[in-house]
Short mmCIF file of C-alpha atoms in Angstrom, two decimals:
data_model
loop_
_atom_site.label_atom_id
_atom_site.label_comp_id
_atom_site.label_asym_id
_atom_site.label_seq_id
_atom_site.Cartn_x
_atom_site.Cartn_y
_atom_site.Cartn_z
CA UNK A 1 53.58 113.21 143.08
CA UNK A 2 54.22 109.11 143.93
CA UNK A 3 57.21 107.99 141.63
CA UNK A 4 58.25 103.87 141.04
CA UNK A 5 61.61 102.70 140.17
CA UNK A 6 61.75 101.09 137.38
CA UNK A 7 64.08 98.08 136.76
CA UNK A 8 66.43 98.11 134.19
CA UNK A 9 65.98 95.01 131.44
CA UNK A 10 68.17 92.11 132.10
CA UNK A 11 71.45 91.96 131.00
CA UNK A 12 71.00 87.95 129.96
CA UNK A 13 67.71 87.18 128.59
CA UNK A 14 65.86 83.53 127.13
CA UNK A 15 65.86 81.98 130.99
CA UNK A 16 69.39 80.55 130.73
CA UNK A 17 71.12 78.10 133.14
CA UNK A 18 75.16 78.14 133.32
CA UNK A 19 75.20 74.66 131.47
CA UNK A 20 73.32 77.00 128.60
CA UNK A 21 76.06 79.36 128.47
CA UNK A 22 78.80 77.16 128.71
CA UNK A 23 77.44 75.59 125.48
CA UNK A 24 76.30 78.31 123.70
CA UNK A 25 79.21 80.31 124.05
CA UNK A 26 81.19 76.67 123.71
CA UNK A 27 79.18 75.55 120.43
CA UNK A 28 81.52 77.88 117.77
CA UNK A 29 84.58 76.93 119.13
CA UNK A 30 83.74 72.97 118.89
CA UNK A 31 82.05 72.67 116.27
CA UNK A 32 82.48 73.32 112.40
CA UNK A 33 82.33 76.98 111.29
CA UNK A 34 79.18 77.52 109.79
CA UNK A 35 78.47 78.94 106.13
CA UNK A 36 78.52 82.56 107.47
CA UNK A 37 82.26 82.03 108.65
CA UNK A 38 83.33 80.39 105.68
CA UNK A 39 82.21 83.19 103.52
CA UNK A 40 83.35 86.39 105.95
CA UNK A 41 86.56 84.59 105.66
CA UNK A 42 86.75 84.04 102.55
CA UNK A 43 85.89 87.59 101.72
CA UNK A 44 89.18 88.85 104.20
CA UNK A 45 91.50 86.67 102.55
CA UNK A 46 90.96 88.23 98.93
CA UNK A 47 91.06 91.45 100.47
CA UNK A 48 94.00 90.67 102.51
CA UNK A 49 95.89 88.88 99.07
CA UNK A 50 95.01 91.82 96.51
CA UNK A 51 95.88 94.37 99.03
CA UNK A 52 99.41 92.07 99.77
CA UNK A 53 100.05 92.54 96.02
CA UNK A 54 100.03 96.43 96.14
CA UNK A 55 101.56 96.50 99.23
CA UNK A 56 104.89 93.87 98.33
CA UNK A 57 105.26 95.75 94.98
CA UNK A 58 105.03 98.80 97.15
CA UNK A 59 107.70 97.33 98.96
CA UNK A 60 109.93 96.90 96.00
CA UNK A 61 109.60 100.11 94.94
CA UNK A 62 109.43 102.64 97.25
CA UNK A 63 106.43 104.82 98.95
CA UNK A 64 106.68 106.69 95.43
CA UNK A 65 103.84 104.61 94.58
CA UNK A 66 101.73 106.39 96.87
CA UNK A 67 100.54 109.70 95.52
CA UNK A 68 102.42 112.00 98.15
CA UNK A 69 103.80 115.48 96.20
CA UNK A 70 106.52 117.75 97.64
CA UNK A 71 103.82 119.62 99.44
CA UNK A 72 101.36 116.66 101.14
CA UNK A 73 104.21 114.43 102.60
CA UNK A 74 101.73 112.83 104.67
CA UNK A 75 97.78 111.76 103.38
CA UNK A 76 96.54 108.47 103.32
CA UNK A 77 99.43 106.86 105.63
CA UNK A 78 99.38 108.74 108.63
CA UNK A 79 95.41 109.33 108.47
CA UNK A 80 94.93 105.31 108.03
CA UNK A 81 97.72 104.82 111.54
CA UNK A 82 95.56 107.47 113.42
CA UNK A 83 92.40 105.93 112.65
CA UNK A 84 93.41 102.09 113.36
CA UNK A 85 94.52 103.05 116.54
CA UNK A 86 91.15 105.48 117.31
CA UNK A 87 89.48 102.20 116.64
CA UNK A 88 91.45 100.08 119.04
CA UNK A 89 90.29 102.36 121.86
CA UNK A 90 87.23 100.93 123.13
CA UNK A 91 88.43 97.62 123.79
CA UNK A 92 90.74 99.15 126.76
CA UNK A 93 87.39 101.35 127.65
CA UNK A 94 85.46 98.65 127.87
CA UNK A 95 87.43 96.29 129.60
CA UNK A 96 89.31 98.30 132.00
CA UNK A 97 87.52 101.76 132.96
CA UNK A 98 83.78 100.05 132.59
CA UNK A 99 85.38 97.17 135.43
CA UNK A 100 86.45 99.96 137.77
CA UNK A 101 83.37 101.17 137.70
CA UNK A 102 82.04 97.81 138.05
CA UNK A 103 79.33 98.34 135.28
CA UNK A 104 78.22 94.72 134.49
CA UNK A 105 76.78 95.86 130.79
CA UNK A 106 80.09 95.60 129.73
CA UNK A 107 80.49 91.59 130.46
CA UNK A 108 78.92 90.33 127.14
CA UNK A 109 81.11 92.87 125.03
CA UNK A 110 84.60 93.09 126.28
CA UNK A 111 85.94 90.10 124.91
CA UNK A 112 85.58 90.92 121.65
CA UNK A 113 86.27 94.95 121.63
CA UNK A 114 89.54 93.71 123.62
CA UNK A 115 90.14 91.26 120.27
CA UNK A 116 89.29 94.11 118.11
CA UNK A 117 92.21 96.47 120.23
CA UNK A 118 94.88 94.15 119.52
CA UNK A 119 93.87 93.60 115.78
CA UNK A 120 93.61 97.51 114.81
CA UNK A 121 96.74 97.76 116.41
CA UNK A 122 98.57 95.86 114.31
CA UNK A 123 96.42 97.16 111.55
CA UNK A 124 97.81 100.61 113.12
CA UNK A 125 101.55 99.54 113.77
CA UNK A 126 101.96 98.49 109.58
CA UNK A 127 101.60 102.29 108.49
CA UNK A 128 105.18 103.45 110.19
CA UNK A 129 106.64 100.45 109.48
CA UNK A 130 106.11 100.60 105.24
CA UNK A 131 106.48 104.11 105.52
CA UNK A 132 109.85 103.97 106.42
CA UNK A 133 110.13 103.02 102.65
CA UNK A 134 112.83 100.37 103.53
CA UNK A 135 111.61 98.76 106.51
CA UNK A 136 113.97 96.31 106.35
CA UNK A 137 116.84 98.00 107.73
CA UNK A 138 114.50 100.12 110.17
CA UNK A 139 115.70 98.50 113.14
CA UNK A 140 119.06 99.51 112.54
CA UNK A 141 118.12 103.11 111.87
CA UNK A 142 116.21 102.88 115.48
CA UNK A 143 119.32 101.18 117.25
CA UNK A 144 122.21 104.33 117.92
CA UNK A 145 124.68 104.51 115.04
CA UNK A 146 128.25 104.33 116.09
CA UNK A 147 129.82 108.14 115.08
CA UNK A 148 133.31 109.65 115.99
CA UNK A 149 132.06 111.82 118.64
CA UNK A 150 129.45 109.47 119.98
CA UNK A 151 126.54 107.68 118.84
CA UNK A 152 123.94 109.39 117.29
CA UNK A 153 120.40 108.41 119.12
CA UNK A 154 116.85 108.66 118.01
CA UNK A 155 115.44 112.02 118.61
CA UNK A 156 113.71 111.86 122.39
CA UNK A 157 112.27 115.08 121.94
CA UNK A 158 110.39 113.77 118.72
CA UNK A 159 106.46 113.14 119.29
CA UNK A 160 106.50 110.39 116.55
CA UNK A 161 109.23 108.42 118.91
CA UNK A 162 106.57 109.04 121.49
CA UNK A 163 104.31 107.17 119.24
CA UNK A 164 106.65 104.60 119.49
CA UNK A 165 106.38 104.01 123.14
CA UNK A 166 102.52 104.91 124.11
CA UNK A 167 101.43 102.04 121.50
CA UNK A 168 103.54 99.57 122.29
CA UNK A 169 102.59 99.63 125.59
CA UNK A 170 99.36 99.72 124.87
CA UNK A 171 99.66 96.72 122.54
CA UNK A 172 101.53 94.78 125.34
CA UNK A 173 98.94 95.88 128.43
CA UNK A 174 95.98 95.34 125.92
CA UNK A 175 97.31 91.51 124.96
CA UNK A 176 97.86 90.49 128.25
CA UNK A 177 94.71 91.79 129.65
CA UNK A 178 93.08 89.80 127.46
CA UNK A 179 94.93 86.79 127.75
CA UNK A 180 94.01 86.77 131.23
CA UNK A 181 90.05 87.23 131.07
CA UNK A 182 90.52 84.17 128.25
CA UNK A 183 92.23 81.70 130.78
CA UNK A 184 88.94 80.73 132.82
CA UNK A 185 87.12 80.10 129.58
CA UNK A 186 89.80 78.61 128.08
CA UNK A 187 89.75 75.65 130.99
CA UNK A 188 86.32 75.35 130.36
CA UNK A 189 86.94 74.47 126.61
CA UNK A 190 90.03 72.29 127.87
CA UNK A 191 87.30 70.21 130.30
CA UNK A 192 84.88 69.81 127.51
CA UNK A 193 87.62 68.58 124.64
CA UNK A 194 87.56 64.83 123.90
CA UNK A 195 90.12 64.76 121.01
CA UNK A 196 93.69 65.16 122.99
CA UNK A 197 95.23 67.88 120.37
CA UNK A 198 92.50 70.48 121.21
CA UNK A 199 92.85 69.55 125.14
CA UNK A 200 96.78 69.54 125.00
CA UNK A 201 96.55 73.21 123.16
CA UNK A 202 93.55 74.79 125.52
CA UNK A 203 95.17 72.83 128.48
CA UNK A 204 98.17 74.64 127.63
CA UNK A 205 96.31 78.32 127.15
CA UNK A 206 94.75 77.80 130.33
CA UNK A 207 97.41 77.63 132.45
CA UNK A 208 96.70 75.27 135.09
CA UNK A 209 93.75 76.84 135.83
CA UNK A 210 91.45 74.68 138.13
CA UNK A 211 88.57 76.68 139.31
CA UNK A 212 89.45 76.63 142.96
CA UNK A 213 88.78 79.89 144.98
CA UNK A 214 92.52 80.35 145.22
CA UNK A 215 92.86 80.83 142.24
CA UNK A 216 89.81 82.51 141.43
CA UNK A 217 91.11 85.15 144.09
CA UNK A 218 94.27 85.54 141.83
CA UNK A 219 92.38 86.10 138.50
CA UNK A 220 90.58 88.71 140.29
CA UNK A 221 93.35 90.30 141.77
CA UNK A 222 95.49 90.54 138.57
CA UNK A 223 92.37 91.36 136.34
CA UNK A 224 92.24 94.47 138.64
CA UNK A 225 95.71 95.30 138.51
CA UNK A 226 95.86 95.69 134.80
CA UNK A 227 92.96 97.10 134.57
CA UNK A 228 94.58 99.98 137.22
CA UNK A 229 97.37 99.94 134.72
CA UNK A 230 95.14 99.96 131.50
CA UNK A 231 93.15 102.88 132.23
CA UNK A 232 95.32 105.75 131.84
CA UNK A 233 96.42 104.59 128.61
CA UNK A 234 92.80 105.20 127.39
CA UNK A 235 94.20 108.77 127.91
CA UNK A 236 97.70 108.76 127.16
CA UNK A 237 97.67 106.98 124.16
CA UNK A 238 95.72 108.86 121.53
CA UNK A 239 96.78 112.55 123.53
CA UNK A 240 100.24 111.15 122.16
CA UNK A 241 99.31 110.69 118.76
CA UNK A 242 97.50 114.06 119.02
CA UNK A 243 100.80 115.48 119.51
CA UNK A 244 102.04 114.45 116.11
CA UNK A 245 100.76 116.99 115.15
CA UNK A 246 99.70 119.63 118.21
CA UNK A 247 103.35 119.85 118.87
CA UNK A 248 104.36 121.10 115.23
CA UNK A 249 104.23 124.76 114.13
CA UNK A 250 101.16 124.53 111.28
CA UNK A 251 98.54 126.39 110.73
CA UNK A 252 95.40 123.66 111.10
CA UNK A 253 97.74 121.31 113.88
CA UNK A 254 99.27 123.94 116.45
CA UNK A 255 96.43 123.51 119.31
CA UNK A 256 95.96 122.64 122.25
CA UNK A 257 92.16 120.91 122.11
CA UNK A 258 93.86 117.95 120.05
CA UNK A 259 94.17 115.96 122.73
CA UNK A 260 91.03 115.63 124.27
CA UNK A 261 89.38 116.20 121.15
CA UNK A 262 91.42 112.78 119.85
CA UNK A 263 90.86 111.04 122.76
CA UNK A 264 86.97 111.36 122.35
CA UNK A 265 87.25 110.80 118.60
CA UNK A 266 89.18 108.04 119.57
CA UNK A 267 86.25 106.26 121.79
CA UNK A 268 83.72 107.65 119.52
CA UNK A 269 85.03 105.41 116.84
CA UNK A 270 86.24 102.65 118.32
CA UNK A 271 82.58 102.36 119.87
CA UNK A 272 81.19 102.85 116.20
CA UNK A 273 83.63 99.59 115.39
CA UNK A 274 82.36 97.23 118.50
CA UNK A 275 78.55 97.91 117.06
CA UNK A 276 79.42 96.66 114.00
CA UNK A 277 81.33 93.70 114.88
CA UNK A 278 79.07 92.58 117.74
CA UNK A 279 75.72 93.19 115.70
CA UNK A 280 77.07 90.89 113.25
CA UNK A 281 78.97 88.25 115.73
CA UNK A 282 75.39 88.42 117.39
CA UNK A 283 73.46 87.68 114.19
CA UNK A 284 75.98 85.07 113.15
CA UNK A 285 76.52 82.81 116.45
CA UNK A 286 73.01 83.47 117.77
CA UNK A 287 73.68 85.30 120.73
CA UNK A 288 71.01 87.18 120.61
CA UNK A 289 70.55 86.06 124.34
CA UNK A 290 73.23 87.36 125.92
CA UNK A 291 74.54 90.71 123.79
CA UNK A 292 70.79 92.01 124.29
CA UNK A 293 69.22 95.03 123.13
CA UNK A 294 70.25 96.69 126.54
CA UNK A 295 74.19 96.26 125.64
CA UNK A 296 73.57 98.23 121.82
CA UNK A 297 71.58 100.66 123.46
CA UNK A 298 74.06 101.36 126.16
CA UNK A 299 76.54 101.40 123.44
CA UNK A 300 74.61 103.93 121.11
CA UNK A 301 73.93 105.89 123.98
CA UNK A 302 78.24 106.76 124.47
CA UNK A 303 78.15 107.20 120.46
CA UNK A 304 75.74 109.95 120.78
CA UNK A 305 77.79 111.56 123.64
CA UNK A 306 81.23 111.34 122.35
CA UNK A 307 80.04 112.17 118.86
CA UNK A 308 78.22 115.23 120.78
CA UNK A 309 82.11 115.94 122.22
CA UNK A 310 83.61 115.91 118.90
CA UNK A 311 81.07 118.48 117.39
CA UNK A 312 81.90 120.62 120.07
CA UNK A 313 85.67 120.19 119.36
CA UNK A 314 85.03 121.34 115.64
CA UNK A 315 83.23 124.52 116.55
CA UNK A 316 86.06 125.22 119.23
CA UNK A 317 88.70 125.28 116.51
CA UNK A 318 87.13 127.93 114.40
CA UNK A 319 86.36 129.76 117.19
CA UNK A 320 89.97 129.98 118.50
CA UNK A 321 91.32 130.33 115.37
CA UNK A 322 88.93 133.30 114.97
CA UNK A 323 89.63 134.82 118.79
CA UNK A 324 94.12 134.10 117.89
CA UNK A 325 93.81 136.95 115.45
CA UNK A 326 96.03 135.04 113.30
CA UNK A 327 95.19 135.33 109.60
CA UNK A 328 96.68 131.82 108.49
CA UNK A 329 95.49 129.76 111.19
CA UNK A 330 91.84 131.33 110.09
CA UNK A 331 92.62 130.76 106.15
CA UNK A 332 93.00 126.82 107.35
CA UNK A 333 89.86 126.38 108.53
CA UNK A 334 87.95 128.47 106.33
CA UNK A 335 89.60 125.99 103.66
CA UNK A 336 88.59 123.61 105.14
CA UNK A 337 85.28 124.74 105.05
CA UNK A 338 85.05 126.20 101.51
CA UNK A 339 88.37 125.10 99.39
CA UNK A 340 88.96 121.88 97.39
CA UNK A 341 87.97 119.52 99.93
CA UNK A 342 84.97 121.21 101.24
CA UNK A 343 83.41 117.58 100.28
CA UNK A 344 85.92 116.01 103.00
CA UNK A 345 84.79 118.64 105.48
CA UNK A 346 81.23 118.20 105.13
CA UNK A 347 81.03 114.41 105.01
CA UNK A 348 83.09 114.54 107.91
CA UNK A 349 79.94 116.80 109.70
CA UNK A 350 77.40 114.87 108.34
CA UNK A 351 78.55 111.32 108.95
CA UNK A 352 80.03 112.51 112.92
CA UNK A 353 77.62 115.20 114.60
CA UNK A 354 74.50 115.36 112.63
CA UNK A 355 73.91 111.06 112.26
CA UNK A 356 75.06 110.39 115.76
CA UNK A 357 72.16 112.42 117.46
CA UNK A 358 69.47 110.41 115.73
CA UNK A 359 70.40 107.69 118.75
CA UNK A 360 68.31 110.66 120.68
CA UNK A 361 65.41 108.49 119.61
CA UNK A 362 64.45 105.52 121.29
CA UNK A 363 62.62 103.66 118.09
CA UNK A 364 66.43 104.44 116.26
CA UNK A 365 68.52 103.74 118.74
CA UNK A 366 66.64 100.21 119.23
CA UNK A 367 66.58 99.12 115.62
CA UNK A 368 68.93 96.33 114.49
CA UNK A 369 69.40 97.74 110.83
CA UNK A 370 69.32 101.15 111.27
CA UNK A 371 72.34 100.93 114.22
CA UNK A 372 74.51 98.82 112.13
CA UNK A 373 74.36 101.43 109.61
CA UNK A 374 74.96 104.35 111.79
CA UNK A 375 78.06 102.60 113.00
CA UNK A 376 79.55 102.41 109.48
CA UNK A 377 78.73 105.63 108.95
CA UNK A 378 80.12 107.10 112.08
CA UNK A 379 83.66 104.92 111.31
CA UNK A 380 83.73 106.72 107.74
CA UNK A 381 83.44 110.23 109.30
CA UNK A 382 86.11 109.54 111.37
CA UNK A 383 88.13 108.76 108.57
CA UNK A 384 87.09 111.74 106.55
CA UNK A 385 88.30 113.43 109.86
CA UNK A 386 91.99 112.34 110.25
CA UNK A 387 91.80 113.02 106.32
CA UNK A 388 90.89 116.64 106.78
CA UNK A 389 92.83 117.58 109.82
CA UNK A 390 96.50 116.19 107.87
CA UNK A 391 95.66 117.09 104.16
CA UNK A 392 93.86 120.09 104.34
CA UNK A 393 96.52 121.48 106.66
CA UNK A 394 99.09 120.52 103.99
CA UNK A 395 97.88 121.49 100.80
CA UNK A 396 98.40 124.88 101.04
CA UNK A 397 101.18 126.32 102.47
CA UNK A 398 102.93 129.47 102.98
CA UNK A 399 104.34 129.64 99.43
CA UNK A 400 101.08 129.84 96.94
CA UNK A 401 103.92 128.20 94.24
CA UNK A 402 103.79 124.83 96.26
CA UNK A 403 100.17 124.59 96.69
CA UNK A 404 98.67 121.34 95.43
CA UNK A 405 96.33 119.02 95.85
CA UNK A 406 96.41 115.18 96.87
CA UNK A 407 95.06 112.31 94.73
CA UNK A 408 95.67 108.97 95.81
CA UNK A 409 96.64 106.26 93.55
CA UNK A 410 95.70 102.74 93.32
CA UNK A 411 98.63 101.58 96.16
CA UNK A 412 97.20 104.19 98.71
CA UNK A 413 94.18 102.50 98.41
CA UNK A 414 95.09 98.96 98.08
CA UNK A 415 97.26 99.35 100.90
CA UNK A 416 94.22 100.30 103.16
CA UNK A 417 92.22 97.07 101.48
CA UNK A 418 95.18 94.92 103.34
CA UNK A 419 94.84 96.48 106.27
CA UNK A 420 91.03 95.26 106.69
CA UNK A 421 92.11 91.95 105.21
CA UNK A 422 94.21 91.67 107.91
CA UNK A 423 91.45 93.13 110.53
CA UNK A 424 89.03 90.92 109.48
CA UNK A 425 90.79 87.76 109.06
CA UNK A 426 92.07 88.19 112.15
CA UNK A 427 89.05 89.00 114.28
CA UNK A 428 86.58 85.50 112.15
CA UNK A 429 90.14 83.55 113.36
CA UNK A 430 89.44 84.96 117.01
CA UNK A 431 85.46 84.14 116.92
CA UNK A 432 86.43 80.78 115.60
CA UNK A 433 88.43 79.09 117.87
CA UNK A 434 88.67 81.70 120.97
CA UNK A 435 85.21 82.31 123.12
CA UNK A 436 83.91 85.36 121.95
CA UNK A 437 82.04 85.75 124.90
CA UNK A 438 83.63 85.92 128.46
CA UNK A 439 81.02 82.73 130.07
CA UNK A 440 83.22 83.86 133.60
CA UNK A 441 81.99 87.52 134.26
CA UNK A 442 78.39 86.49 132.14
CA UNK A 443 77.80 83.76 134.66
CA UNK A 444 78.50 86.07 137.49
CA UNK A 445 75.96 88.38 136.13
CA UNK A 446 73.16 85.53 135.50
CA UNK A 447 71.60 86.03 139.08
CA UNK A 448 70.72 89.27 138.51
CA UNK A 449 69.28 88.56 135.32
CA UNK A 450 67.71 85.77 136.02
CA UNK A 451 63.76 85.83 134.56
CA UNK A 452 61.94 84.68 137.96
CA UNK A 453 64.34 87.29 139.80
CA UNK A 454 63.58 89.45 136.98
CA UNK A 455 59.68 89.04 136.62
CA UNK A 456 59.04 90.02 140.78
CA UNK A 457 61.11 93.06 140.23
CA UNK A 458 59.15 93.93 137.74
CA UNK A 459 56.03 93.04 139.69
CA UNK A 460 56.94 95.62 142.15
CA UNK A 461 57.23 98.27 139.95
CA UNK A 462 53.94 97.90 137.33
CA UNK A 463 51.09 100.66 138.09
CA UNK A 464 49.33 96.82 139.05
CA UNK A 465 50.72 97.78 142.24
CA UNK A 466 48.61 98.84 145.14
CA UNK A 467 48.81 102.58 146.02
CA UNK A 468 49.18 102.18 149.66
CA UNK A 469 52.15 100.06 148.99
CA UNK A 470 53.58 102.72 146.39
CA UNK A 471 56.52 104.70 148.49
CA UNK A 472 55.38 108.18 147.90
CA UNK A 473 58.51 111.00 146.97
CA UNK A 474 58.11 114.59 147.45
CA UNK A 475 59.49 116.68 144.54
#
């Protein structure tokens, strides 16, 4: 049996030069947003206003507002924090574990799933803070409080202080790896200004940079460093939020498989968010040339897989809860499964193992339409997940007198609007006047993709080729 590699598409496709990408990926930033912009932005500002509303009244008057009972002290808060910062977990993927590994897919992408990290952090990082009810004077309760016999600390041995810690360094390793990968592209934009108050604020951002290989050499050496220092925090981060709950003693929470299980929700979703962003980014800038059908089907391809890993996890958990012998860590799941929010349970199957494996197929996982809508489907699964793992596990406790169940009100909800305001506005603010494409790392991956290069790769690897020149492989 005679086998031929075959060579994987290009990475940048239409037969660009490096003048095209500098002004492609240039053109947004310069010029005047388009009608697109203008109306995505518009959009996130009424979300982020009516949600403001709720949440300042909120505010005012105390998490009360929320619809949290005696027996579900936690619902829509904690599940919107754990999901914000599940969606923030690609970028650091992307950007630091896919460099390691020096896969050169990731070049067109990481700008923007590093943007999207630091936005659904701070998304993330407002849930503690108004749930503090009087977040005002939360800095003082987080400072030690003087007391006769010494001051009284935070609680060290706390998983929520924990929290504290793994995201914001996170946050900080996140922002300043992608500060650095924007220098080079912001000298670019500071070389191409003509008005002085866009070249005094680029030439600023940039740094000094000059292009020399000096300081090339530094770039590289620094963008390797963090990414060293980024990578474990794909790990630690979420496995710490896991233990929010792992840690406790609840029926539904005490177990070991949260972390892992989190971490691949975690990358399953935040995956599920960079599809959706970059399919419309794509769309809106034209950049059809350079995030390329091989990128979306590279990044439906890990969707498929994690989502496989998190279907896994859910079987696990009813079969240890079955093989513990414990009747009340059984009772949760077969609530789960069967009780009042059986409808959370089973959109939460549908929407993360069974629409995921549809990517098995190569028409699917190739259609514009049909990925976008995958990817909002996967992100509401998640969701539905973080909903069912804290509220089901709350709603009925040991005591059948305190059973009840959740409904949110109008300021749960409203409160999640301003949270995608926020997102949102944030991320069309990036696109518009930061590069939303890395031209640095895309340019270094233009030989390779180059359409002559490209085309007598090809050549050697169409049946067109002669047999005696075929190198024949025993199997």
């Amino acid at each position: 049996m005679q086998i031929v590699s075959k060579v994987r598409e290009p990475l940048v496709t239409g037969g660009k030069t490096y003048k095209d990408i500098t002004e492609d990926v240039c053109r947004p930033v310069e010029g005047n947003p388009s009608m697109g912009w203008f109306a995505g932005m518009a959009v996130s500002l009424v979300l982020l206003l009516a949600g403001g509303v709720f949440l300042a009244d909120l505010l005012w008057s105390g998490i009360g507002r929320w619809g949290l009972n005696k027996t579900v002290q936690w619902a829509w808060d904690i599940t919107n924090f754990v999901w914000w910062v599940g969606i923030g977990h690609a970028g650091t993927l992307i950007s630091a574990v896919l460099l390691l590994f020096r896969q050169k897919w990731r070049t067109s992408i990481n700008r923007a799933a590093e943007a999207m990290t630091i936005f659904a952090v701070i998304c993330a990082a407002i849930w503690p803070v108004v749930h503090m009810g009087r977040p005002w004077i939360g800095g003082i309760w987080a400072l030690p409080l003087p007391n006769t016999y010494g001051s009284l600390w935070v609680n060290f041995n706390s998983p929520l202080l924990w929290d504290v810690f793994a995201i914001s360094t996170y946050f900080s390793v996140s922002l300043v790896f992608w500060f650095i990968g924007l220098i080079p592209d912001f000298a670019t934009i500071r070389d191409r200004a003509i008005k002085p108050i866009p070249r005094f604020i680029y030439g600023a951002l940039s740094m000094g940079f000059n292009g020399s290989a000096k300081t090339w050499m530094h770039y590289e050496s620094v963008s390797l460093i963090l990414a060293g220092l980024s990578t474990p925090l794909v790990l630690s981060v979420h496995t710490i939020v896991s233990m929010d709950f792992a840690t406790s003693v609840i029926p539904g929470w005490h177990t070991t498989i949260f972390p892992p299980y989190f971490v691949a929700g975690a990358i399953f979703s935040g995956f599920a968010m960079v599809l959706t962003l970059m399919l419309v980014t794509r769309k809106l800038y034209k950049l059809e040339d350079y995030i390329t059908m091989e990128h979306i089907e590279m990044m439906a391809l890990v969707v498929t897989i994690t989502g496989s890993i998190v279907g896994i996890a859910y079987i696990t958990e009813f079969v240890i809860a079955w093989y513990s012998g414990v009747e009340y860590e059984q009772y949760a799941f077969v609530n789960r499964m069967t009780g009042q929010y059986w409808w959370a349970y089973w959109s939460m199957m549908a929407c993360n193992v069974i629409s995921p494996q549809v990517f098995y197929f190569k028409k699917l996982r190739t259609s514009i339409p049909f990925i976008f809508f995958i990817s909002i489907v996967v992100n509401i699964g998640m969701w539905f997940e973080r909903f069912v793992i804290i509220v089901t596990s709350l709603h009925r406790d040991y005591l059948p007198s305190s059973w009840l169940y959740f409904n949110p009100t109008i300021y749960d909800v409203m409160c999640y609007v301003f949270t995608f305001g926020l997102f949102f506005t944030l991320f069309l603010a990036f696109a518009k006047y930061f590069p939303v494409i890395n031209m640095a790392e895309v340019k270094a991956v233009l030989k390779d993709s180059d359409s002559k290069v490209y085309q007598s790769r090809r050549t050697i690897s169409n049946d067109v080729v002669p047999e005696a020149d075929k190198v024949p492989v025993d199997l």
